[in-house]
Coordinates of C-alpha atoms in Angstrom, one line a residue:
M15 CA 0.0 0.0 0.0
M16 CA 2.9 2.4 0.8
I17 CA 4.4 1.9 -2.7
V18 CA 0.9 2.3 -4.2
A19 CA 0.5 5.7 -2.4
L20 CA 3.8 6.9 -3.7
A21 CA 3.1 5.6 -7.2
L22 CA -0.3 7.4 -7.2
S23 CA 1.5 10.7 -6.3
I24 CA 3.5 10.3 -9.4
L25 CA 0.7 9.2 -11.7
V26 CA -2.2 11.3 -10.6
G27 CA -0.9 13.8 -8.0
P28 CA -0.6 17.5 -8.7
D29 CA 2.3 18.6 -10.9
Q30 CA 4.7 21.3 -9.8
A31 CA 7.4 22.0 -12.3
G32 CA 7.4 18.4 -13.3
V33 CA 7.6 17.1 -9.7
H34 CA 4.8 14.9 -8.3
R35 CA 5.1 14.5 -4.5
W36 CA 1.5 15.2 -3.4
L37 CA -2.0 13.9 -3.4
A38 CA -4.8 16.3 -3.5
V39 CA -7.6 15.8 -0.9
G40 CA -10.1 18.5 -1.8
S41 CA -8.2 21.8 -1.6
V42 CA -5.5 20.3 0.6
Q43 CA -2.3 18.8 -0.9
L44 CA -0.6 16.2 1.2
N45 CA 3.0 15.2 0.9
V46 CA 2.8 11.4 0.4
A47 CA 6.3 10.6 1.6
A48 CA 5.9 12.4 4.8
L49 CA 2.6 10.5 5.4
V50 CA 3.8 7.0 4.7
M51 CA 7.5 6.8 5.6
P52 CA 7.0 6.6 9.4
S53 CA 4.5 3.7 9.3
A54 CA 6.6 2.1 6.4
I55 CA 9.6 2.0 8.7
L56 CA 7.7 0.3 11.5
L57 CA 5.9 -2.1 9.2
T58 CA 9.2 -3.1 7.6
D59 CA 10.7 -3.8 11.0
R60 CA 7.6 -5.8 12.2
G61 CA 7.4 -7.8 9.0
I62 CA 11.1 -8.8 9.1
R63 CA 11.5 -9.2 12.8
V64 CA 8.2 -10.9 13.7
N65 CA 7.1 -12.6 10.5
G66 CA 10.5 -13.1 8.8
Q67 CA 9.0 -11.8 5.5
P68 CA 11.7 -10.3 3.2
G69 CA 9.0 -8.9 1.0
Y70 CA 8.8 -5.9 3.4
A71 CA 12.4 -5.1 2.7
V72 CA 11.7 -5.3 -1.0
A73 CA 8.9 -2.8 -0.5
A74 CA 11.3 -0.5 1.3
L75 CA 13.7 -0.7 -1.6
G76 CA 10.8 0.2 -3.9
M77 CA 10.0 3.3 -1.9
A78 CA 13.7 4.3 -2.0
A79 CA 13.6 4.0 -5.8
T80 CA 10.4 6.0 -6.0
L81 CA 11.8 8.8 -3.9
A82 CA 15.0 8.8 -6.0
W83 CA 13.0 9.3 -9.2
Q84 CA 10.8 12.1 -7.8
P85 CA 13.5 13.5 -7.0
D86 CA 13.0 13.9 -3.2
I87 CA 16.5 13.8 -1.8
S88 CA 15.7 15.0 1.7
Q89 CA 13.1 12.2 2.2
L90 CA 15.5 9.7 0.5
I91 CA 18.3 10.6 2.8
A92 CA 16.0 10.4 5.9
L93 CA 14.8 6.9 4.8
I94 CA 18.4 5.7 4.2
A95 CA 19.6 7.1 7.6
A96 CA 16.6 5.4 9.3
A97 CA 17.4 2.1 7.6
I98 CA 21.1 2.2 8.6
M99 CA 20.3 3.1 12.2
W100 CA 17.6 0.4 12.4
A101 CA 20.2 -2.2 11.1
V102 CA 22.8 -0.9 13.5
A103 CA 20.4 -1.1 16.5
Q104 CA 19.7 -4.7 15.6
R105 CA 23.5 -5.3 15.2
S106 CA 22.8 -6.9 11.9
F107 CA 25.7 -6.3 9.5
M108 CA 24.1 -8.6 7.0
L109 CA 21.3 -6.0 6.6
L110 CA 23.8 -3.3 6.2
R111 CA 25.4 -5.2 3.3
W112 CA 22.0 -4.8 1.5
I113 CA 21.2 -1.3 2.6
V114 CA 24.5 0.4 1.8
P115 CA 24.7 -0.5 -2.0
V116 CA 21.0 0.3 -2.5
A117 CA 21.5 3.6 -0.7
L118 CA 24.4 4.5 -2.9
V119 CA 22.5 3.7 -6.2
T120 CA 19.4 5.6 -5.2
L121 CA 21.4 8.6 -4.1
L122 CA 23.2 8.7 -7.4
I123 CA 19.9 8.5 -9.3
C124 CA 18.4 11.3 -7.2
A125 CA 21.6 13.5 -7.4
G126 CA 21.4 13.1 -11.2
R127 CA 17.8 14.6 -11.2
P128 CA 18.1 18.1 -9.7
D129 CA 15.1 19.4 -7.9
P130 CA 13.4 22.0 -10.2
L131 CA 11.3 23.5 -7.4
D132 CA 12.3 26.9 -6.0
S133 CA 12.7 27.3 -2.3
V134 CA 10.0 29.3 -0.4
P135 CA 11.2 31.4 2.6
H136 CA 8.4 30.5 4.9
V137 CA 8.8 26.8 4.1
E138 CA 12.5 26.1 4.0
G139 CA 13.7 29.2 5.9
I140 CA 11.1 29.5 8.6
F141 CA 13.6 29.4 11.5
H142 CA 15.6 32.2 9.9
L143 CA 12.5 34.3 9.6
A144 CA 11.6 33.4 13.2
A145 CA 15.1 34.4 14.4
E146 CA 14.7 37.8 12.7
V147 CA 11.6 38.4 14.9
S148 CA 13.0 36.8 18.1
P149 CA 16.0 34.4 18.6
I150 CA 14.1 32.9 21.5
L151 CA 11.2 32.1 19.2
A152 CA 13.5 30.3 16.8
F153 CA 15.2 28.4 19.6
C154 CA 11.8 27.3 21.1
G155 CA 10.7 26.1 17.6
G156 CA 13.9 24.1 17.1
A157 CA 13.6 22.6 20.6
C158 CA 10.0 21.5 19.9
L159 CA 11.1 20.0 16.6
L160 CA 14.0 18.2 18.3
L161 CA 11.9 16.8 21.1
T162 CA 9.2 15.6 18.6
S163 CA 11.9 13.9 16.5
L164 CA 13.3 12.1 19.6
S165 CA 9.9 11.1 20.9
P166 CA 9.9 7.5 19.5
W167 CA 12.7 6.7 22.0
F168 CA 10.2 7.5 24.9
L169 CA 7.2 5.9 23.2
A170 CA 8.8 2.5 22.6
N171 CA 7.1 0.4 25.3
D172 CA 8.9 -2.9 24.5
V173 CA 12.6 -3.6 24.3
N174 CA 12.0 -5.4 21.0
K175 CA 10.7 -2.2 19.5
R176 CA 13.9 -0.3 20.2
P177 CA 15.4 -0.8 16.7
A178 CA 12.2 0.5 15.1
A179 CA 12.1 3.4 17.5
A180 CA 15.8 4.2 16.6
G181 CA 14.9 4.1 12.9
L182 CA 11.8 6.2 13.4
A183 CA 13.6 8.8 15.5
T184 CA 16.4 9.0 12.9
Y185 CA 13.9 9.5 10.1
F186 CA 12.3 12.4 12.0
L187 CA 15.6 14.0 12.9
V188 CA 17.1 13.8 9.4
S189 CA 13.9 15.0 7.7
G190 CA 13.2 17.5 10.4
F191 CA 16.6 19.2 10.3
A192 CA 17.2 18.8 6.5
Y193 CA 17.1 22.5 6.2
L194 CA 20.6 22.6 7.8
Y195 CA 22.1 21.0 4.7
G196 CA 19.9 22.2 1.9
A197 CA 16.7 24.1 0.9
F198 CA 14.3 21.6 2.4
P199 CA 11.0 22.0 4.2
V200 CA 10.9 22.3 8.0
P201 CA 8.3 20.0 9.4
L202 CA 5.9 21.2 12.1
A203 CA 6.9 24.8 11.6
G204 CA 7.4 25.6 7.9
Y205 CA 5.4 22.9 6.2
G206 CA 1.8 21.8 6.3
I207 CA -0.1 19.0 8.0
S208 CA 1.5 16.1 6.2
F209 CA 4.5 15.7 8.5
I210 CA 2.3 16.1 11.6
L211 CA -0.1 13.4 10.4
G212 CA 2.9 11.2 9.5
W213 CA 4.3 11.6 13.0
L214 CA 0.9 10.8 14.6
I215 CA 0.5 7.6 12.4
G216 CA 4.1 6.5 13.2
A217 CA 3.8 7.2 17.0
T218 CA 0.5 5.3 17.1
A219 CA 1.9 2.4 15.2
L220 CA 4.9 2.3 17.5
V221 CA 2.9 2.0 20.8
M222 CA 0.4 -0.5 19.4
K223 CA 1.2 -4.2 19.9

């Protein structure tokens, strides 16, 4: 279903300068990657750890390829970082042997497809705008984003869920603070409801048995 959602964003989602990252729900445009990535990370962990089904890993690879083709490099980097942290938390170097080459290939594909969208100050530069009003306001916004990103560590109610929590927290951290290394949206502050819904879905899935 996750790959279907991403594929739909490409096939029928709104077009902005040739980029398809959204699905239109009435007058609201939702960023599909931000919605599905948190739950996709947890479902992949559960599928492999509990059910021993490698198909979940194949689905994760499909999502990485889709993000590379968009191109959506901030979400791709966040997914790769989450996968690496998840594998490290499980102390599974066999998984890393699969993740690293796929990560390199998808990053090369994505890097070869420059993002045609122009940055928007109140989306990618919201903390800079906040700092111009009040440094304290910018600091508080950053602190809220940091605590929200780290929240999976505190929500994991089972030691077996620690690797999934590590992956999820890494995803939120890397996507949340992507503005530090490029012109990327700032979740919770500079972007719409998609990241908030994604966090709620991921947090709920993490605490559920």
